[in-house]
Coordinates of C-alpha atoms in Angstrom, one line a residue:
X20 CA -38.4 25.2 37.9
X21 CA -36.8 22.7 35.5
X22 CA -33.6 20.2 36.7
X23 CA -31.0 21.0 34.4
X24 CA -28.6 17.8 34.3
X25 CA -25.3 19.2 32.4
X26 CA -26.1 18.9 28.5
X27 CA -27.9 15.6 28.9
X28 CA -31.4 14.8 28.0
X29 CA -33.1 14.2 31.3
X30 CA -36.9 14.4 31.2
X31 CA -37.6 11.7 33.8
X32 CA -39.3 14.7 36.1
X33 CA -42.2 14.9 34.2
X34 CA -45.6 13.7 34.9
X35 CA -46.0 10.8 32.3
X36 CA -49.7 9.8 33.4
X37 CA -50.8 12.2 30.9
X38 CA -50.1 11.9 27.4
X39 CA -52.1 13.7 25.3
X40 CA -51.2 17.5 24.1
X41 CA -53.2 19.9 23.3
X42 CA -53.4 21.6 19.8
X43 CA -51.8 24.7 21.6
X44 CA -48.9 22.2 22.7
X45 CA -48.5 21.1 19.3
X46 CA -48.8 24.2 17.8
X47 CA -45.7 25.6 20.0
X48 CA -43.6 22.6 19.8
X49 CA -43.6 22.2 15.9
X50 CA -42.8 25.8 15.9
X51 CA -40.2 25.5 17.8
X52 CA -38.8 22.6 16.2
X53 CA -39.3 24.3 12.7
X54 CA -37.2 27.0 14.1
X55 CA -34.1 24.1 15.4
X56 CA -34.4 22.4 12.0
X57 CA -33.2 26.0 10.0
X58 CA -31.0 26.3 12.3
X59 CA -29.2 23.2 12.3
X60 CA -29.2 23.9 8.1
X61 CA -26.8 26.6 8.9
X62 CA -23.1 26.5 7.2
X63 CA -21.3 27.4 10.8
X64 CA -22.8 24.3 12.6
X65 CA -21.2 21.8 10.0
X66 CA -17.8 24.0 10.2
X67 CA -18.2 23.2 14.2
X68 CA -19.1 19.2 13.5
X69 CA -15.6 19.3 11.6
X70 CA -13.9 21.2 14.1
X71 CA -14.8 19.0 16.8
X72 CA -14.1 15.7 14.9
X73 CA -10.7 16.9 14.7
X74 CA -10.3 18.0 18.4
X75 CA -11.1 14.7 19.5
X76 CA -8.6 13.0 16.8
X77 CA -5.7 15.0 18.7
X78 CA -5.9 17.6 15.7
X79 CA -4.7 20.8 15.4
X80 CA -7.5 23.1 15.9
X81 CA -8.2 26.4 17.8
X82 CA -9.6 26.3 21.4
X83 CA -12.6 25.0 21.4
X84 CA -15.6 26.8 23.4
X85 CA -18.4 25.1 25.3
X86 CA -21.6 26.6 27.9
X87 CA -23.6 24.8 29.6
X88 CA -24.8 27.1 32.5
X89 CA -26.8 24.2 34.0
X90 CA -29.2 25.7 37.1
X91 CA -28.3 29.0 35.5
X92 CA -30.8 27.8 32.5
X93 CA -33.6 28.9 35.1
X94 CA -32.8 32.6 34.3
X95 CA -32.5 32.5 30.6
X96 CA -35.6 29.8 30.6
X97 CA -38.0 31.3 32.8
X98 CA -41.0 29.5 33.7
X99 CA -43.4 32.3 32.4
X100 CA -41.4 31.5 29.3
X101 CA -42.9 28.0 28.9
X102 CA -46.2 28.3 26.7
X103 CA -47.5 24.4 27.1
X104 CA -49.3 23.5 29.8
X105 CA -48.7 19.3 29.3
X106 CA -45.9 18.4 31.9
X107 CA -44.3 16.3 29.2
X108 CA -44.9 19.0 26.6
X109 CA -43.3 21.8 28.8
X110 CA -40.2 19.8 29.5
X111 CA -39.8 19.2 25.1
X112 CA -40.2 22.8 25.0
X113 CA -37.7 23.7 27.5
X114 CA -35.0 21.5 25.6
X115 CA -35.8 23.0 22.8
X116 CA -35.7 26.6 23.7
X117 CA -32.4 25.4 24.9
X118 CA -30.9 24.6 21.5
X119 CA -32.8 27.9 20.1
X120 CA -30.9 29.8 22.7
X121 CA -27.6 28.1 21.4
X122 CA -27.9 28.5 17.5
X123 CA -29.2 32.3 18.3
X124 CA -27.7 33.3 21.0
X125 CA -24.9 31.7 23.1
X126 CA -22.6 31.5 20.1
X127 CA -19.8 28.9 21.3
X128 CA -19.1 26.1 19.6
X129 CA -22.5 23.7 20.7
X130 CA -23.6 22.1 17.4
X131 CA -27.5 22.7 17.1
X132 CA -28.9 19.7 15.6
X133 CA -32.2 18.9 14.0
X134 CA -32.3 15.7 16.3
X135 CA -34.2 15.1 19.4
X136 CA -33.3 12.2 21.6
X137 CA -35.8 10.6 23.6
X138 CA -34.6 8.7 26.7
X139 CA -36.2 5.6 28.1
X140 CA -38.8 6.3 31.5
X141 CA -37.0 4.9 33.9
X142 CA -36.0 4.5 37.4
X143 CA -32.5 4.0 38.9
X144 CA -33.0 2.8 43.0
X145 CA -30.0 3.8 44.8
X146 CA -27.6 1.1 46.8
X147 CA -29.2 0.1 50.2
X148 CA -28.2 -1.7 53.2
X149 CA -30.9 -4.9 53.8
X150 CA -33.3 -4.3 56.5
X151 CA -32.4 -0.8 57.4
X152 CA -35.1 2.0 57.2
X153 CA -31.9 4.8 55.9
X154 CA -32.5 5.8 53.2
X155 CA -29.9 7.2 50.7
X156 CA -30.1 11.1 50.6
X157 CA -30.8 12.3 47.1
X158 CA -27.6 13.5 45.9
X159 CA -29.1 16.6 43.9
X160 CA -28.6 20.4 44.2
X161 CA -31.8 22.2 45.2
X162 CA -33.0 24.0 42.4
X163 CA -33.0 27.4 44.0
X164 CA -28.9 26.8 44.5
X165 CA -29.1 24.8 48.1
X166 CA -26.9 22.8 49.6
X167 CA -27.9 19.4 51.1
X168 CA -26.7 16.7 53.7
X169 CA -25.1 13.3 53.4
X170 CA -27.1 10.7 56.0
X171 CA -24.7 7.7 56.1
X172 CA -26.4 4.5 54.7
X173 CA -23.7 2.0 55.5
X174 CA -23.2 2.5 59.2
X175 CA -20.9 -0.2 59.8
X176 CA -18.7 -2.4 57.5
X177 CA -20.3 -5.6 58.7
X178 CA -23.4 -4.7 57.2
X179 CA -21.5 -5.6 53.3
X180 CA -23.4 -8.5 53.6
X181 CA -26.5 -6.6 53.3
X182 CA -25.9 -4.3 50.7
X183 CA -28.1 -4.3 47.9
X184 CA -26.9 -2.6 44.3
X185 CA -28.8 -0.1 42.7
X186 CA -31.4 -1.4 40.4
X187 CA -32.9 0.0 36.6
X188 CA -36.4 0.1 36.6
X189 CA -37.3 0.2 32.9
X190 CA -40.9 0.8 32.3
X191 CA -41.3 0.1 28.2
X192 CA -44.6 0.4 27.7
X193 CA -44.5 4.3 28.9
X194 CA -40.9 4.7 26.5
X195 CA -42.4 3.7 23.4
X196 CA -45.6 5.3 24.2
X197 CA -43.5 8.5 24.5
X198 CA -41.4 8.0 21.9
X199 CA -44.7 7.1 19.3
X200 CA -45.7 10.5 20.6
X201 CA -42.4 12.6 19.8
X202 CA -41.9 10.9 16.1
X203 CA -45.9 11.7 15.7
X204 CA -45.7 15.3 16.8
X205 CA -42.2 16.4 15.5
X206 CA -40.8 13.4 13.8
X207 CA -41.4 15.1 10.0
X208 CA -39.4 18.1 11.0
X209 CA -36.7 16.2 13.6
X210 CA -34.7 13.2 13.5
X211 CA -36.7 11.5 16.8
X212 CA -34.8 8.5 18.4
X213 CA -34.3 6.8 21.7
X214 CA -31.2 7.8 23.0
X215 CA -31.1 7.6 26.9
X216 CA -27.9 9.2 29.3
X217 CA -28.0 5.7 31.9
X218 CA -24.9 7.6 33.9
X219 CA -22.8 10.5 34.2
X220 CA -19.8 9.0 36.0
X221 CA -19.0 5.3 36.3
X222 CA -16.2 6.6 39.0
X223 CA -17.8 4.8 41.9
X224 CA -16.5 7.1 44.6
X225 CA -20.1 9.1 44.4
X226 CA -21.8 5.7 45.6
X227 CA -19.3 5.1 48.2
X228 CA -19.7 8.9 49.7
X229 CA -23.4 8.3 49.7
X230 CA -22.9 5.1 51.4
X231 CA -21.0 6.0 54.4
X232 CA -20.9 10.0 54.4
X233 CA -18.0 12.4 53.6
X234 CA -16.1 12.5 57.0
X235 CA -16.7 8.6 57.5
X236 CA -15.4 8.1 54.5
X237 CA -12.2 10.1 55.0
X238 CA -11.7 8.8 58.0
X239 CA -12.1 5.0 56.8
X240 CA -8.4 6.2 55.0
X241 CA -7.0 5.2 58.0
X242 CA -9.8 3.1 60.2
X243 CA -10.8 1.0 57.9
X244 CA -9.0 0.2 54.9
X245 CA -10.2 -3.6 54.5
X246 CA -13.2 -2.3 54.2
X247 CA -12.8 0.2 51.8
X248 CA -11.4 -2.5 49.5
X249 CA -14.2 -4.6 49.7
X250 CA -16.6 -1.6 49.6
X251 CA -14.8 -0.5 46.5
X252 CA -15.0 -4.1 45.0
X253 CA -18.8 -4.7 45.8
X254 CA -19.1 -1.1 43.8
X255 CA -17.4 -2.2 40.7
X256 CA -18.6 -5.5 40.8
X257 CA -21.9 -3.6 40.8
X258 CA -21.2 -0.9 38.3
X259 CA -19.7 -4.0 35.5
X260 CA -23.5 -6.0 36.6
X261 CA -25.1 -2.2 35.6
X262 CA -23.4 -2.8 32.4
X263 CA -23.9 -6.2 31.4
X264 CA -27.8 -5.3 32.0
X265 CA -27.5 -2.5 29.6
X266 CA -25.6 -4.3 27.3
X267 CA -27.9 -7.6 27.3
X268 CA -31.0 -5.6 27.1
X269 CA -30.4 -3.5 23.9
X270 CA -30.8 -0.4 26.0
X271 CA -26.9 1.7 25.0
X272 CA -27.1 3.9 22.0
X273 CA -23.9 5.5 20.1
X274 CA -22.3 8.3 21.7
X275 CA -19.8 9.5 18.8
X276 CA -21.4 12.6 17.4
X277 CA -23.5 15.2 19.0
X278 CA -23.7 13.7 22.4
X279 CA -22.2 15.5 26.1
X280 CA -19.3 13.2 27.1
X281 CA -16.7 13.6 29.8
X282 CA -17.6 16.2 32.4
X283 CA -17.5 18.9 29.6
X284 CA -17.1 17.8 25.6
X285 CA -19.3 16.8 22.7
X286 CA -18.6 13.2 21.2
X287 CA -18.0 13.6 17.8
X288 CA -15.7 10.9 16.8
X289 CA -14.8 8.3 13.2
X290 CA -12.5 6.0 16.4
X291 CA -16.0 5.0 17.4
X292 CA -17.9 2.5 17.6
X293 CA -14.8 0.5 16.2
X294 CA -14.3 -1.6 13.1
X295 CA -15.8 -4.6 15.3
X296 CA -18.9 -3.2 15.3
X297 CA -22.0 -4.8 13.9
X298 CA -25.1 -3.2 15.1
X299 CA -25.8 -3.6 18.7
X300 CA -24.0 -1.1 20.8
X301 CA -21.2 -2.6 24.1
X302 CA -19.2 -0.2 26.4
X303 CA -16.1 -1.0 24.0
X304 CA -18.2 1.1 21.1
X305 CA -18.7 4.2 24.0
X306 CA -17.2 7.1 25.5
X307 CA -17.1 7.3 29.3
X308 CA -16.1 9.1 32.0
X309 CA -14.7 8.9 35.5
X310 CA -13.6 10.9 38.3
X311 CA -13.4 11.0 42.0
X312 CA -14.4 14.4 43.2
X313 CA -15.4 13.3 46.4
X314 CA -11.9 12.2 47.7
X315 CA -9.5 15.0 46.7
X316 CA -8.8 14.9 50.1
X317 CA -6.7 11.8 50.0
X318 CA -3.1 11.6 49.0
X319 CA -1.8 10.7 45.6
X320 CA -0.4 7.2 47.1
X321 CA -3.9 6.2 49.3
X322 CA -5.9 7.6 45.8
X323 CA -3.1 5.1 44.2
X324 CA -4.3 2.4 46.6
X325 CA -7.7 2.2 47.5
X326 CA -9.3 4.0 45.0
X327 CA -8.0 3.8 41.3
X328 CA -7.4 0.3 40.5
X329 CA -11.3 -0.3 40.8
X330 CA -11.8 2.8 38.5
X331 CA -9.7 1.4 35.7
X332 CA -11.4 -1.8 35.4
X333 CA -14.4 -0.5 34.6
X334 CA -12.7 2.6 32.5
X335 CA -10.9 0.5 30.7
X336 CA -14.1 -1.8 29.6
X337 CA -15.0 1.2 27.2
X338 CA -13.8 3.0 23.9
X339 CA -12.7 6.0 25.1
X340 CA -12.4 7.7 28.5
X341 CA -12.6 10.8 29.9
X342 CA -11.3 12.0 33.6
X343 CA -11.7 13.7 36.1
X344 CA -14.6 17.0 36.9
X345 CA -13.9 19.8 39.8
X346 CA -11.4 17.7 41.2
X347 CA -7.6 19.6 40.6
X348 CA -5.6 16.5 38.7
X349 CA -2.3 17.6 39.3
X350 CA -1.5 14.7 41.6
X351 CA -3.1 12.2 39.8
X352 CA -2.6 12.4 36.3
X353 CA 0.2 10.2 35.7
X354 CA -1.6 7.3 37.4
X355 CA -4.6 8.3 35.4
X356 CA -2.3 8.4 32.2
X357 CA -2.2 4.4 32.7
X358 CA -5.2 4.2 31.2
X359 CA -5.0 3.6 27.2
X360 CA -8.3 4.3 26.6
X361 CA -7.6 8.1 27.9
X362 CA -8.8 10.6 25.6
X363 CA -10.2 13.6 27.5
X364 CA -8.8 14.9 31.0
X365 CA -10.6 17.4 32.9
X366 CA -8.5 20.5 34.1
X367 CA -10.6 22.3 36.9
X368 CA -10.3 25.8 38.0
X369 CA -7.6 24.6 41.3
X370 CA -5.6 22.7 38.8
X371 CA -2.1 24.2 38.5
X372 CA -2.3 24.8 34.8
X373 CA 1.0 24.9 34.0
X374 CA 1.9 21.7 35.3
X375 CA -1.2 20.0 33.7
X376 CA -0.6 21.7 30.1
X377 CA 3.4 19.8 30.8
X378 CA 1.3 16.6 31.6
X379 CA -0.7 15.8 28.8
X380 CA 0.6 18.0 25.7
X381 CA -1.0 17.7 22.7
X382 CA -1.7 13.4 23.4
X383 CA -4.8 14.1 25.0
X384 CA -7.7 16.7 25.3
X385 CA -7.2 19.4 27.8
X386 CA -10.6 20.3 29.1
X387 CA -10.1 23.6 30.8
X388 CA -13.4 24.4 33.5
X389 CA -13.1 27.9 33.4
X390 CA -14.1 29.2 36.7
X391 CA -17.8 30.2 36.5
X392 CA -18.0 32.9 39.6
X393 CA -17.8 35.9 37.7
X394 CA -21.2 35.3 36.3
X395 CA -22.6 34.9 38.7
X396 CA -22.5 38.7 39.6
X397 CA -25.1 41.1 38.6
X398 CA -22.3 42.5 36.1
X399 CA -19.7 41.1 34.4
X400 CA -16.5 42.0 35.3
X401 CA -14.8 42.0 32.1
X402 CA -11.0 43.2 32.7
X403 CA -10.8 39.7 35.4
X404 CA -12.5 37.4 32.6
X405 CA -10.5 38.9 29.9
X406 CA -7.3 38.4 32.4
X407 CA -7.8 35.2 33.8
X408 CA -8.5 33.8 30.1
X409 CA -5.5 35.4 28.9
X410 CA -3.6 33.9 31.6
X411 CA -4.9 30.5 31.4
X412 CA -5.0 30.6 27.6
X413 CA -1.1 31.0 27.3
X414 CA -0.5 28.4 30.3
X415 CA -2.2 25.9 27.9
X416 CA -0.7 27.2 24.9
X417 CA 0.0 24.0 22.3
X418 CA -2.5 21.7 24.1
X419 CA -5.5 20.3 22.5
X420 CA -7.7 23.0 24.4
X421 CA -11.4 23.1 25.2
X422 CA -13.1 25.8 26.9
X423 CA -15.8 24.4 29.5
X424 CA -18.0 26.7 31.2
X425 CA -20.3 25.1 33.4
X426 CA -21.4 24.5 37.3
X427 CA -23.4 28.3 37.2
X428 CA -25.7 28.2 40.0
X429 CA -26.4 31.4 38.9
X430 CA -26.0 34.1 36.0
X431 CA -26.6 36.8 38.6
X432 CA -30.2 36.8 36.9
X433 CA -28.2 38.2 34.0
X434 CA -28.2 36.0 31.4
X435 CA -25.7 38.2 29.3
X436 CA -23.2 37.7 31.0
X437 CA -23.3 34.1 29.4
X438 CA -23.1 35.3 25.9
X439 CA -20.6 38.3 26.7
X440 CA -18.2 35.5 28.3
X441 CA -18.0 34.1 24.9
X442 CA -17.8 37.0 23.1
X443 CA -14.5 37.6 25.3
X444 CA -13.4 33.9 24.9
X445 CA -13.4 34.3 21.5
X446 CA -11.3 37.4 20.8
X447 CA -8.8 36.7 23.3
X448 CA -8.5 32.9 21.5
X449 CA -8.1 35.2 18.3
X450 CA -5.6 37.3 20.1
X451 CA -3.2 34.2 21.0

């Protein structure tokens, strides 16, 4: 099974000793890419570019739609699907089966381009405490839809002292290997460039939970606030350090047109990079996100406190921003709204819309995660998706709206009820 990391290009789990295809490999993946490139040609993928470029200017456009059924790609991709037998080959093919499946199929509002970004080979060591043998649990879901365990890391607050920050590992010789290899194979039908995803979240609060643990954590609220400050500090401190590496290294690339941004978007956007730009790509030129999904247990004034002010000074180092993921907002948004960089705010399915669509209007994006649960049943249940659109459609009603659905662990091994959802989206957006 492949790991399917939102919209992002992530090949980093493939075997990279091995670097030579096959002509069968070839064969498939020009076919494929043939097949991408006529379909990126298509009138309706330009009409979605526009559309998008004027959502993210605050325009006045119709809801937009976006899928991304992550581990739920595993049903619609099947493994038996996959014709290469090169590790590196299969996971190319499987991205680009994906972007078939979206200018054929899935019919939301993805824009299938005739582009292929490569990412660097690369490896990202977690933050560690000095001297201790723990070792930081790898914070991914199980393929098959598991669940996993948070093993504390930090066992004490004394041990700051100790803590090493994560760490890029950027092995160069094995990128531009790869990325000879790409423009050789499909660069004559594809636009092939290096375009790596280095984060999804620069909210910090994921590194601190994988530090200490969930319940330590909540319970630090109130046993150990100094140390939550200076936790929180050596985080940023570490995430700005992450930065200036990527910065002084040449390593960011644009994200203002086809690229995932937020937790649910695309990037197309004239604000950036900026008229100050002159080649070489900072965090001010960039869209980023932040959010702090792992502490909606906290009240608005401790969130206030202990955990936002550290957020904002590395949000505010970028372009534009977006907000927030599963984590209901309700709470929070005005402190968030503090932010001038804010662009995009994430609206999660235990967000109370009504108050949200009051909170941000038209002056920012209003990214709506629909709920993905009822496809993950066998059969669609099409009266409650129909409904609970309807409902949350109105609730929204003069917002800059966006449609996300996302987070399926599951399609209920139906991947129709993926495209049906759409199909449903869109007539009840027509109906408003």
């Amino acid at each position: 099974m492949f790991k399917h990391d939102n919209f992002r290009v992530d090949f980093n789990t493939a075997d990279y000793s091995d670097l030579t295809f096959s002509p069968k490999d070839r064969e498939v993946l020009r076919r494929l890419a043939g097949e991408i490139a006529e379909i990126a040609a298509r009138p309706v993928m330009d009409e979605r570019r526009k559309l998008w470029f004027a959502h993210n200017a605050l325009g006045k456009t119709r809801p937009l739609i976006l899928c991304d059924p992550e581990n739920g790609w595993n049903e619609i991709i099947t493994d038996d699907q996959i014709e290469c037998t090169n590790s590196v080959a299969r996971h190319w093919e499987c991205f680009l089966r994906k972007q078939l499946f979206w200018g054929n199929r899935m019919d939301d509002d993805y824009v299938v381009e005739a582009k292929l970004f490569m990412p660097y080979v690369f490896q990202s060591t977690p933050w560690r405490v000095a001297g201790s043998d723990k070792v930081v649990t790898m914070h991914s879901t199980d393929l098959t839809g598991g669940a996993y365990h948070i093993d504390p890391v930090l066992d004490d607050y004394a041990q700051l002292k100790d803590l090493v920050k994560a760490e890029l590992i950027v092995d160069y010789p094995t990128s531009a290997r790869v990325l000879a290899l790409a423009q050789e194979t499909l660069g004559d039908l594809l636009e092939v460039t290096q375009d790596t995803a280095w984060y999804w979240s620069v909210g910090l609060t994921d590194e601190f939970a994988f530090l200490r643990g969930l319940e330590k954590l909540l319970y630090d609220f109130y046993e150990e606030p100094d140390g939550i400050h200076a936790l929180m500090e050596r985080l940023c401190q570490g995430q700005l350090e992450r930065l200036d590496f990527l910065e002084a290294n040449g390593l960011f690339t644009l994200n203002n047109r086809s690229h995932y941004v937020g937790s649910g978007g695309i990037g197309f956007t004239n604000e950036l990079p900026g008229d100050d730009f002159a080649g070489k790509v900072g965090t001010r030129h960039l869209w980023a996100l932040a959010e702090s999904q792992v502490t909606v247990g906290i009240s608005p004034d401790m969130f206030a406190e202990f955990i936002f002010p550290y957020q904002k000074r590395v949000m505010e180092r970028f372009g534009l921003t977006c907000y927030g993921c599963c984590e209901p907002m309700d709470n929070r948004i005005d402190l968030v709204k503090t932010v001038k960089n804010l662009r995009r705010v994430s609206v999660s399915p235990w967000a109370n819309k009504p108050i949200m669509a009051e909170k941000l209007g038209h002056d920012y994006v209003y990214s709506l995660k629909v709920s993905p649960t009822p496809l993950s049943m066998p059969s669609l249940d099409e009266d409650h998706v129909r409904k609970e659109l309807r409902v949350q459609l109105q609730a929204a009603k003069g917002c800059c709206l966006e449609l996300i659905m996302k987070d399926n662990h599951t399609l209920g091994k139906n991947p129709r009820n993926l495209t049906r959802w759409v199909e449903i989206a869109r007539e009840e957006i027509a109906a408003l």
